[in-house]
Tab-separated table of C-alpha atoms in Angstrom:
chain	number	residue	atom	x	y	z
P	14	UNK	CA	22.613	3.133	-7.040
P	15	UNK	CA	18.928	3.378	-6.328
P	16	UNK	CA	16.644	2.641	-9.114
P	17	UNK	CA	14.203	5.492	-10.193
P	18	UNK	CA	10.868	6.032	-10.344
P	19	UNK	CA	8.771	7.171	-12.918
P	20	UNK	CA	6.483	10.052	-10.811
P	21	UNK	CA	5.057	12.198	-14.289
P	22	UNK	CA	3.839	11.867	-17.375
P	23	UNK	CA	3.059	15.123	-19.662
P	24	UNK	CA	1.842	15.039	-23.210
P	25	UNK	CA	1.164	17.849	-25.701
P	26	UNK	CA	-0.205	18.273	-29.273
P	27	UNK	CA	1.684	20.309	-32.043
P	28	UNK	CA	1.905	20.732	-35.808
P	29	UNK	CA	4.975	21.553	-36.643
P	30	UNK	CA	5.537	23.392	-40.151
P	31	UNK	CA	7.599	22.015	-43.245
P	32	UNK	CA	9.721	24.110	-45.556
P	33	UNK	CA	8.089	21.837	-48.360
P	34	UNK	CA	4.322	19.789	-47.762
P	35	UNK	CA	5.279	16.141	-48.179
P	36	UNK	CA	3.630	15.593	-51.718
P	37	UNK	CA	2.937	11.538	-52.215
P	38	UNK	CA	1.801	9.400	-55.405
P	39	UNK	CA	-0.585	8.060	-51.874
P	40	UNK	CA	-1.940	11.464	-50.467
P	41	UNK	CA	-0.305	15.167	-49.044
P	42	UNK	CA	1.112	15.605	-45.258
P	43	UNK	CA	1.390	19.345	-45.385
P	44	UNK	CA	2.541	19.871	-41.513
P	45	UNK	CA	3.981	17.050	-38.963
P	46	UNK	CA	1.477	16.629	-36.260
P	47	UNK	CA	3.554	15.655	-33.245
P	48	UNK	CA	2.465	14.553	-29.768
P	49	UNK	CA	5.270	15.388	-27.239
P	50	UNK	CA	5.965	13.219	-24.517
P	51	UNK	CA	7.945	14.278	-21.137
P	52	UNK	CA	8.505	11.470	-19.122
P	53	UNK	CA	9.467	12.554	-14.875
P	54	UNK	CA	11.705	10.331	-12.782
P	55	UNK	CA	12.105	11.085	-8.881
P	56	UNK	CA	15.802	11.813	-9.681
P	57	UNK	CA	14.554	15.057	-11.090
P	58	UNK	CA	15.243	13.840	-14.751
P	59	UNK	CA	12.993	14.060	-17.602
P	60	UNK	CA	13.100	11.622	-20.660
P	61	UNK	CA	11.556	13.207	-23.678
P	62	UNK	CA	10.332	11.916	-27.083
P	63	UNK	CA	8.088	12.611	-29.780
P	64	UNK	CA	5.746	10.332	-32.015
P	65	UNK	CA	4.172	11.556	-35.658
P	66	UNK	CA	0.443	11.091	-36.211
P	67	UNK	CA	0.724	11.783	-40.012
P	68	UNK	CA	-2.535	13.401	-39.742
P	69	UNK	CA	-4.158	15.619	-36.598
P	70	UNK	CA	-7.328	13.642	-37.384
P	71	UNK	CA	-5.643	11.018	-34.734
P	72	UNK	CA	-3.849	13.430	-32.163
P	73	UNK	CA	-7.020	13.770	-29.708
P	74	UNK	CA	-6.984	9.714	-29.872
P	75	UNK	CA	-3.433	9.302	-29.131
P	76	UNK	CA	-3.540	12.164	-26.361
P	77	UNK	CA	-6.162	10.270	-24.531
P	78	UNK	CA	-4.106	6.670	-25.076
P	79	UNK	CA	-1.810	8.551	-23.043
P	80	UNK	CA	-4.249	9.737	-20.266
P	81	UNK	CA	-5.769	6.203	-20.331
P	82	UNK	CA	-2.186	4.727	-19.742
P	83	UNK	CA	-0.825	7.176	-17.105
P	84	UNK	CA	-2.272	4.884	-14.241
P	85	UNK	CA	-0.376	1.825	-15.087
P	86	UNK	CA	3.407	3.562	-15.647
P	87	UNK	CA	3.486	6.084	-12.327
P	88	UNK	CA	5.527	4.517	-9.619
P	89	UNK	CA	7.028	1.908	-12.139
P	90	UNK	CA	10.544	1.932	-12.316
P	91	UNK	CA	12.884	3.556	-15.055
P	92	UNK	CA	13.739	-0.005	-16.713
P	93	UNK	CA	12.733	0.787	-20.334
P	94	UNK	CA	12.744	-2.503	-22.220
P	95	UNK	CA	10.983	-4.226	-18.779
P	96	UNK	CA	8.546	-1.198	-18.896
P	97	UNK	CA	7.451	-2.075	-22.197
P	98	UNK	CA	7.421	-5.269	-22.060
P	99	UNK	CA	5.196	-5.199	-19.026
P	100	UNK	CA	2.768	-2.700	-20.982
P	101	UNK	CA	2.736	-4.930	-23.738
P	102	UNK	CA	1.562	-7.964	-21.928
P	103	UNK	CA	-1.487	-5.869	-20.638
P	104	UNK	CA	-2.524	-5.710	-24.278
P	105	UNK	CA	-1.924	-9.414	-25.377
P	106	UNK	CA	-6.125	-10.306	-26.060
P	107	UNK	CA	-6.343	-6.705	-27.921
P	108	UNK	CA	-2.646	-6.936	-29.824
P	109	UNK	CA	-0.106	-3.991	-30.303
P	110	UNK	CA	-0.378	-2.871	-33.331
P	111	UNK	CA	-1.464	0.473	-35.167
P	112	UNK	CA	-1.426	3.710	-33.015
P	113	UNK	CA	-1.320	1.811	-29.920
P	114	UNK	CA	1.833	0.526	-30.673
P	115	UNK	CA	2.905	4.230	-31.802
P	116	UNK	CA	1.757	5.091	-28.314
P	117	UNK	CA	3.367	2.745	-26.840
P	118	UNK	CA	7.038	3.244	-28.484
P	119	UNK	CA	7.026	6.789	-27.610
P	120	UNK	CA	6.921	5.824	-24.099
P	121	UNK	CA	9.427	3.398	-24.352
P	122	UNK	CA	11.646	5.964	-26.136
P	123	UNK	CA	11.007	8.649	-23.735
P	124	UNK	CA	12.015	5.868	-20.643
P	125	UNK	CA	15.240	5.206	-22.710
P	126	UNK	CA	16.199	8.554	-22.780
P	127	UNK	CA	15.686	9.651	-19.179
P	128	UNK	CA	17.838	6.094	-18.621
P	129	UNK	CA	20.749	7.359	-20.427
P	130	UNK	CA	20.164	11.201	-18.730
P	131	UNK	CA	20.337	9.616	-15.541
P	132	UNK	CA	23.409	7.733	-16.292
P	133	UNK	CA	24.800	10.651	-17.516
P	134	UNK	CA	25.636	9.303	-21.056
P	135	UNK	CA	24.370	9.451	-24.665
P	136	UNK	CA	22.109	6.612	-25.532
P	137	UNK	CA	24.501	5.003	-28.185
P	138	UNK	CA	26.908	4.666	-25.389
P	139	UNK	CA	24.239	3.213	-22.941
P	140	UNK	CA	23.443	0.783	-25.828
P	141	UNK	CA	27.589	-0.506	-26.314
P	142	UNK	CA	28.307	1.233	-28.911
P	143	UNK	CA	30.660	4.289	-29.911
P	144	UNK	CA	29.163	7.682	-31.965
P	145	UNK	CA	29.921	7.019	-35.445
P	146	UNK	CA	28.620	8.661	-38.410
P	147	UNK	CA	26.160	7.409	-40.601
P	148	UNK	CA	25.717	8.636	-44.252
P	149	UNK	CA	22.714	10.134	-44.333
P	150	UNK	CA	19.831	11.328	-47.662
P	151	UNK	CA	17.785	14.446	-48.312
P	152	UNK	CA	14.352	13.382	-48.470
P	153	UNK	CA	12.267	15.113	-50.811
P	154	UNK	CA	8.664	15.157	-51.982
P	155	UNK	CA	7.082	14.499	-55.468
P	156	UNK	CA	8.075	18.385	-56.366
P	157	UNK	CA	7.390	18.124	-60.260
P	158	UNK	CA	10.853	18.727	-62.551
P	159	UNK	CA	11.710	22.206	-61.518
P	160	UNK	CA	11.660	21.947	-57.885
P	161	UNK	CA	13.141	18.518	-57.764
P	162	UNK	CA	15.816	19.721	-59.402
P	163	UNK	CA	16.633	22.576	-57.680
P	164	UNK	CA	15.836	20.526	-54.154
P	165	UNK	CA	18.429	17.901	-55.264
P	166	UNK	CA	21.365	20.867	-56.342
P	167	UNK	CA	20.681	22.958	-53.077
P	168	UNK	CA	21.497	19.118	-51.211
P	169	UNK	CA	23.847	18.612	-53.000
P	170	UNK	CA	25.863	21.901	-52.260
P	171	UNK	CA	25.021	21.287	-48.420
P	172	UNK	CA	27.184	18.201	-48.349
P	173	UNK	CA	24.876	15.226	-48.923
P	174	UNK	CA	25.594	12.376	-51.302
P	175	UNK	CA	22.002	11.485	-52.151
P	176	UNK	CA	18.842	12.482	-52.030
P	177	UNK	CA	15.239	10.525	-52.132
P	178	UNK	CA	12.154	11.902	-54.283
P	179	UNK	CA	9.186	10.973	-54.391
P	180	UNK	CA	7.640	9.752	-57.324
P	181	UNK	CA	4.885	7.874	-59.190
P	182	UNK	CA	3.314	10.733	-61.278
P	183	UNK	CA	0.429	9.894	-63.315
P	184	UNK	CA	2.482	10.518	-66.520
P	185	UNK	CA	5.219	8.129	-66.621
P	186	UNK	CA	6.898	10.650	-68.691
P	187	UNK	CA	6.800	13.214	-66.174
P	188	UNK	CA	8.277	10.720	-63.833
P	189	UNK	CA	11.296	10.039	-66.024
P	190	UNK	CA	11.975	13.737	-66.909
P	191	UNK	CA	12.208	14.587	-63.504
P	192	UNK	CA	14.641	11.701	-62.635
P	193	UNK	CA	16.495	12.440	-65.473
P	194	UNK	CA	17.086	16.264	-64.734
P	195	UNK	CA	17.854	15.768	-61.588
P	196	UNK	CA	20.269	13.224	-62.741
P	197	UNK	CA	22.159	15.673	-65.118
P	198	UNK	CA	22.098	18.253	-61.732
P	199	UNK	CA	24.196	16.431	-59.516
P	200	UNK	CA	25.880	13.822	-61.895
P	201	UNK	CA	26.786	10.241	-61.526
P	202	UNK	CA	28.238	9.943	-58.209
P	203	UNK	CA	25.601	11.056	-56.369
P	204	UNK	CA	22.837	8.456	-55.213
P	205	UNK	CA	19.044	8.956	-56.062
P	206	UNK	CA	16.572	6.793	-54.333
P	207	UNK	CA	12.923	7.002	-55.114
P	208	UNK	CA	9.755	6.087	-53.362
P	209	UNK	CA	6.539	5.127	-54.889
P	210	UNK	CA	4.678	5.109	-51.358
P	211	UNK	CA	2.449	2.140	-52.270
P	212	UNK	CA	0.879	3.067	-55.242
P	213	UNK	CA	1.616	0.870	-58.177
P	214	UNK	CA	0.450	-2.725	-59.315
P	215	UNK	CA	3.115	-5.525	-59.444
P	216	UNK	CA	3.102	-5.562	-63.262
P	217	UNK	CA	3.436	-1.294	-63.665
P	218	UNK	CA	6.061	-1.322	-60.862
P	219	UNK	CA	7.816	-3.788	-62.813
P	220	UNK	CA	7.438	-1.903	-66.028
P	221	UNK	CA	8.890	1.378	-65.041
P	222	UNK	CA	10.881	-0.302	-63.122
P	223	UNK	CA	13.024	-1.271	-66.434
P	224	UNK	CA	13.305	2.009	-67.540
P	225	UNK	CA	14.474	3.532	-64.152
P	226	UNK	CA	17.266	0.884	-64.771
P	227	UNK	CA	18.806	2.867	-67.306
P	228	UNK	CA	19.175	6.244	-64.983
P	229	UNK	CA	21.000	4.479	-62.176
P	230	UNK	CA	18.518	4.676	-59.265
P	231	UNK	CA	19.867	3.660	-56.061
P	232	UNK	CA	16.869	1.991	-54.384
P	233	UNK	CA	12.891	1.515	-55.357
P	234	UNK	CA	10.788	2.190	-52.186
P	235	UNK	CA	7.454	0.629	-51.378
P	236	UNK	CA	6.805	0.145	-55.222
P	237	UNK	CA	3.047	-1.826	-54.019
P	238	UNK	CA	1.086	-1.837	-51.298
P	239	UNK	CA	3.487	-2.234	-48.395
P	240	UNK	CA	1.725	-5.711	-47.103
P	241	UNK	CA	1.560	-6.947	-50.533
P	242	UNK	CA	5.176	-9.114	-49.824
P	243	UNK	CA	4.731	-11.508	-52.420
P	244	UNK	CA	4.271	-8.378	-54.578
P	245	UNK	CA	7.379	-6.842	-53.664
P	246	UNK	CA	9.239	-9.826	-54.021
P	247	UNK	CA	8.215	-10.173	-57.130
P	248	UNK	CA	9.280	-6.648	-58.093
P	249	UNK	CA	12.676	-7.612	-56.648
P	250	UNK	CA	13.124	-10.811	-58.261
P	251	UNK	CA	12.309	-8.539	-61.690
P	252	UNK	CA	14.631	-5.530	-61.394
P	253	UNK	CA	18.181	-5.033	-60.803
P	254	UNK	CA	17.421	-2.038	-58.611
P	255	UNK	CA	17.224	-3.239	-54.784
P	256	UNK	CA	13.867	-3.009	-53.521
P	257	UNK	CA	13.283	-0.718	-50.109
P	258	UNK	CA	10.507	-1.690	-47.339
P	259	UNK	CA	9.836	-1.669	-44.085
P	260	UNK	CA	8.889	1.897	-42.951
P	261	UNK	CA	5.580	0.595	-42.325
P	262	UNK	CA	6.629	-2.906	-40.468
P	263	UNK	CA	4.460	-2.641	-37.090
P	264	UNK	CA	6.662	-4.923	-34.918
P	265	UNK	CA	9.163	-7.265	-35.569
P	266	UNK	CA	7.248	-9.703	-36.089
P	267	UNK	CA	6.167	-8.411	-39.255
P	268	UNK	CA	9.466	-7.673	-40.689
P	269	UNK	CA	10.256	-11.582	-40.070
P	270	UNK	CA	7.197	-12.041	-42.657
P	271	UNK	CA	8.514	-9.622	-45.015
P	272	UNK	CA	12.039	-11.520	-44.491
P	273	UNK	CA	10.766	-14.608	-44.804
P	274	UNK	CA	8.443	-13.484	-48.248
P	275	UNK	CA	12.578	-12.053	-49.632
P	276	UNK	CA	9.993	-9.463	-50.326
P	277	UNK	CA	12.990	-6.732	-50.459
P	278	UNK	CA	16.868	-6.456	-50.539
P	279	UNK	CA	16.926	-3.718	-48.394
P	280	UNK	CA	15.207	-2.922	-44.643
P	281	UNK	CA	14.031	0.774	-43.666
P	282	UNK	CA	12.687	0.307	-39.841
P	283	UNK	CA	10.558	2.938	-38.818
P	284	UNK	CA	11.628	3.650	-34.907
P	285	UNK	CA	8.110	4.045	-33.700
P	286	UNK	CA	6.067	1.820	-35.314
P	287	UNK	CA	8.425	-1.091	-34.715
P	288	UNK	CA	8.461	-0.226	-31.208
P	289	UNK	CA	10.944	1.735	-29.801
P	290	UNK	CA	14.608	1.522	-28.931
P	291	UNK	CA	14.163	-2.196	-28.131
P	292	UNK	CA	12.228	-3.576	-30.953
P	293	UNK	CA	14.432	-1.708	-33.069
P	294	UNK	CA	17.407	-3.659	-31.358
P	295	UNK	CA	15.270	-7.210	-32.485
P	296	UNK	CA	15.287	-5.765	-36.018
P	297	UNK	CA	18.990	-5.096	-36.324
P	298	UNK	CA	19.477	-8.606	-35.164
P	299	UNK	CA	16.929	-9.931	-38.050
P	300	UNK	CA	18.659	-7.395	-40.220
P	301	UNK	CA	22.246	-8.703	-39.377
P	302	UNK	CA	20.966	-12.639	-39.615
P	303	UNK	CA	19.416	-12.198	-43.351
P	304	UNK	CA	22.144	-9.448	-44.484
P	305	UNK	CA	20.015	-6.720	-45.406
P	306	UNK	CA	21.428	-3.722	-45.463
P	307	UNK	CA	19.162	-1.411	-42.674
P	308	UNK	CA	18.517	2.258	-42.927
P	309	UNK	CA	16.034	4.727	-40.545
P	310	UNK	CA	12.530	6.119	-41.395
P	311	UNK	CA	12.036	9.241	-39.663
P	312	UNK	CA	12.956	10.384	-35.960
P	313	UNK	CA	16.220	11.330	-37.370
P	314	UNK	CA	17.827	12.083	-33.678
P	315	UNK	CA	16.902	8.349	-32.049
P	316	UNK	CA	17.968	6.702	-35.281
P	317	UNK	CA	21.260	7.866	-35.357
P	318	UNK	CA	22.020	6.634	-32.066
P	319	UNK	CA	20.280	3.247	-32.612
P	320	UNK	CA	21.727	3.014	-36.388
P	321	UNK	CA	25.462	3.303	-34.689
P	322	UNK	CA	24.673	0.343	-32.627
P	323	UNK	CA	23.336	-1.710	-35.889
P	324	UNK	CA	25.842	-4.035	-38.096
P	325	UNK	CA	24.073	-3.444	-41.337
P	326	UNK	CA	23.436	0.326	-40.668
P	327	UNK	CA	22.999	1.701	-44.292
P	328	UNK	CA	21.384	5.096	-44.366
P	329	UNK	CA	19.754	7.609	-42.535
P	330	UNK	CA	16.761	9.464	-43.455
P	331	UNK	CA	17.191	13.316	-42.909
P	332	UNK	CA	13.762	14.172	-43.109
P	333	UNK	CA	13.224	17.279	-40.094
P	334	UNK	CA	9.842	16.678	-38.949
P	335	UNK	CA	10.466	18.295	-35.472
P	336	UNK	CA	13.721	20.534	-35.786
P	337	UNK	CA	11.564	23.589	-35.613
P	338	UNK	CA	10.747	23.072	-31.981
P	339	UNK	CA	13.834	21.021	-30.628
P	340	UNK	CA	16.683	23.110	-29.325
P	341	UNK	CA	19.635	21.490	-31.167
P	342	UNK	CA	19.139	19.726	-34.410
P	343	UNK	CA	20.952	16.753	-35.556
P	344	UNK	CA	24.417	17.356	-36.597
P	345	UNK	CA	25.274	16.529	-40.241
P	346	UNK	CA	28.517	16.719	-41.716
P	347	UNK	CA	30.237	15.633	-45.129
P	348	UNK	CA	27.117	13.835	-45.700
P	349	UNK	CA	27.185	12.230	-42.526
P	350	UNK	CA	24.675	12.100	-39.445
P	351	UNK	CA	26.466	12.449	-35.991
P	352	UNK	CA	23.973	11.185	-32.501
P	353	UNK	CA	23.939	13.731	-29.945
P	354	UNK	CA	26.458	13.888	-27.572
P	355	UNK	CA	24.899	14.976	-24.601
P	356	UNK	CA	23.044	12.655	-22.077
P	357	UNK	CA	20.146	11.043	-23.818
P	358	UNK	CA	18.879	11.042	-27.124
P	359	UNK	CA	19.278	14.932	-27.511
P	360	UNK	CA	15.762	15.710	-28.073
P	361	UNK	CA	15.215	18.705	-25.890
P	362	UNK	CA	12.090	21.113	-26.557
P	363	UNK	CA	12.190	24.764	-27.823
P	364	UNK	CA	9.417	25.519	-25.089
P	365	UNK	CA	8.592	28.931	-27.072
P	366	UNK	CA	7.944	27.111	-30.529
P	367	UNK	CA	6.187	24.238	-28.700
P	368	UNK	CA	3.964	26.903	-27.297
P	369	UNK	CA	3.318	29.027	-30.269
P	370	UNK	CA	2.794	25.276	-32.329
P	371	UNK	CA	0.651	23.986	-29.342
P	372	UNK	CA	-3.248	22.396	-30.552
């Protein structure tokens, strides 16, 4: 079979509304600013992916970068890993962290989608695996006692076996009230995960964590600044609750720095920030070698595929940032997330909604 060539790249910016704004101790994300990527091949196949900008302020910069990269990829062979490596080599002197890594990861994910579609297989099968159900938790915000409890109960009724709630309240008494209210409402067999979003000092994280041990919290996520690996290690050593971090690792190389520092008990990888599918597979190998339970951050559609081929797969974060612009949403049954059985990753645009939400 003659390899396909990339003949066109199209990107569009949208702002997708949330049912609930993402409120954290470190700021609020009121909408999901996304860049949608369409990578067309001469075989008549279009690979699709999206990246999450966190703030609309950088949408123009991301779109501009894609425009500048376009001449570098048109005419290239559709070989996702080789394409990604070639692009990264061009930026060796600059480096590929930050928004450049995000942009390159979006191209790589779109290329994998196109490659899998060319083979008429779901991505999980192209990667050598078979679709399995990954235990998913429903990801919530810093909602206050009443809303946090109501949302937890709704998630339990929807079949989830756990939720994550964002904490870091100025009044620690309020924080405890929120978590105790959730625990009373959902019972003892339901997982409660918490996320401080980097808002605490090391001593405060340890102080609060000691109280949280009494509520049976399943993990504490990013209690201190994400790059403070020694600080995370100190918190992890002081508490019986597992410490989770990793969503802000830019590349497997940063993951290794964290692992060497024994910064956390679990690993959470964001497929965009880590660098795409190929980089996820490297991160998965690191997690396996160091016996770290591996969970996903955002990008639930493609994460369901790559978690299915990850030996230490643990939890999938259900936070549906792109759902309103997709033809089909991620399938979740009895608290398990299943990758799409369609060729590719399952990401296909609802063009009517895309037009309505375009920037």
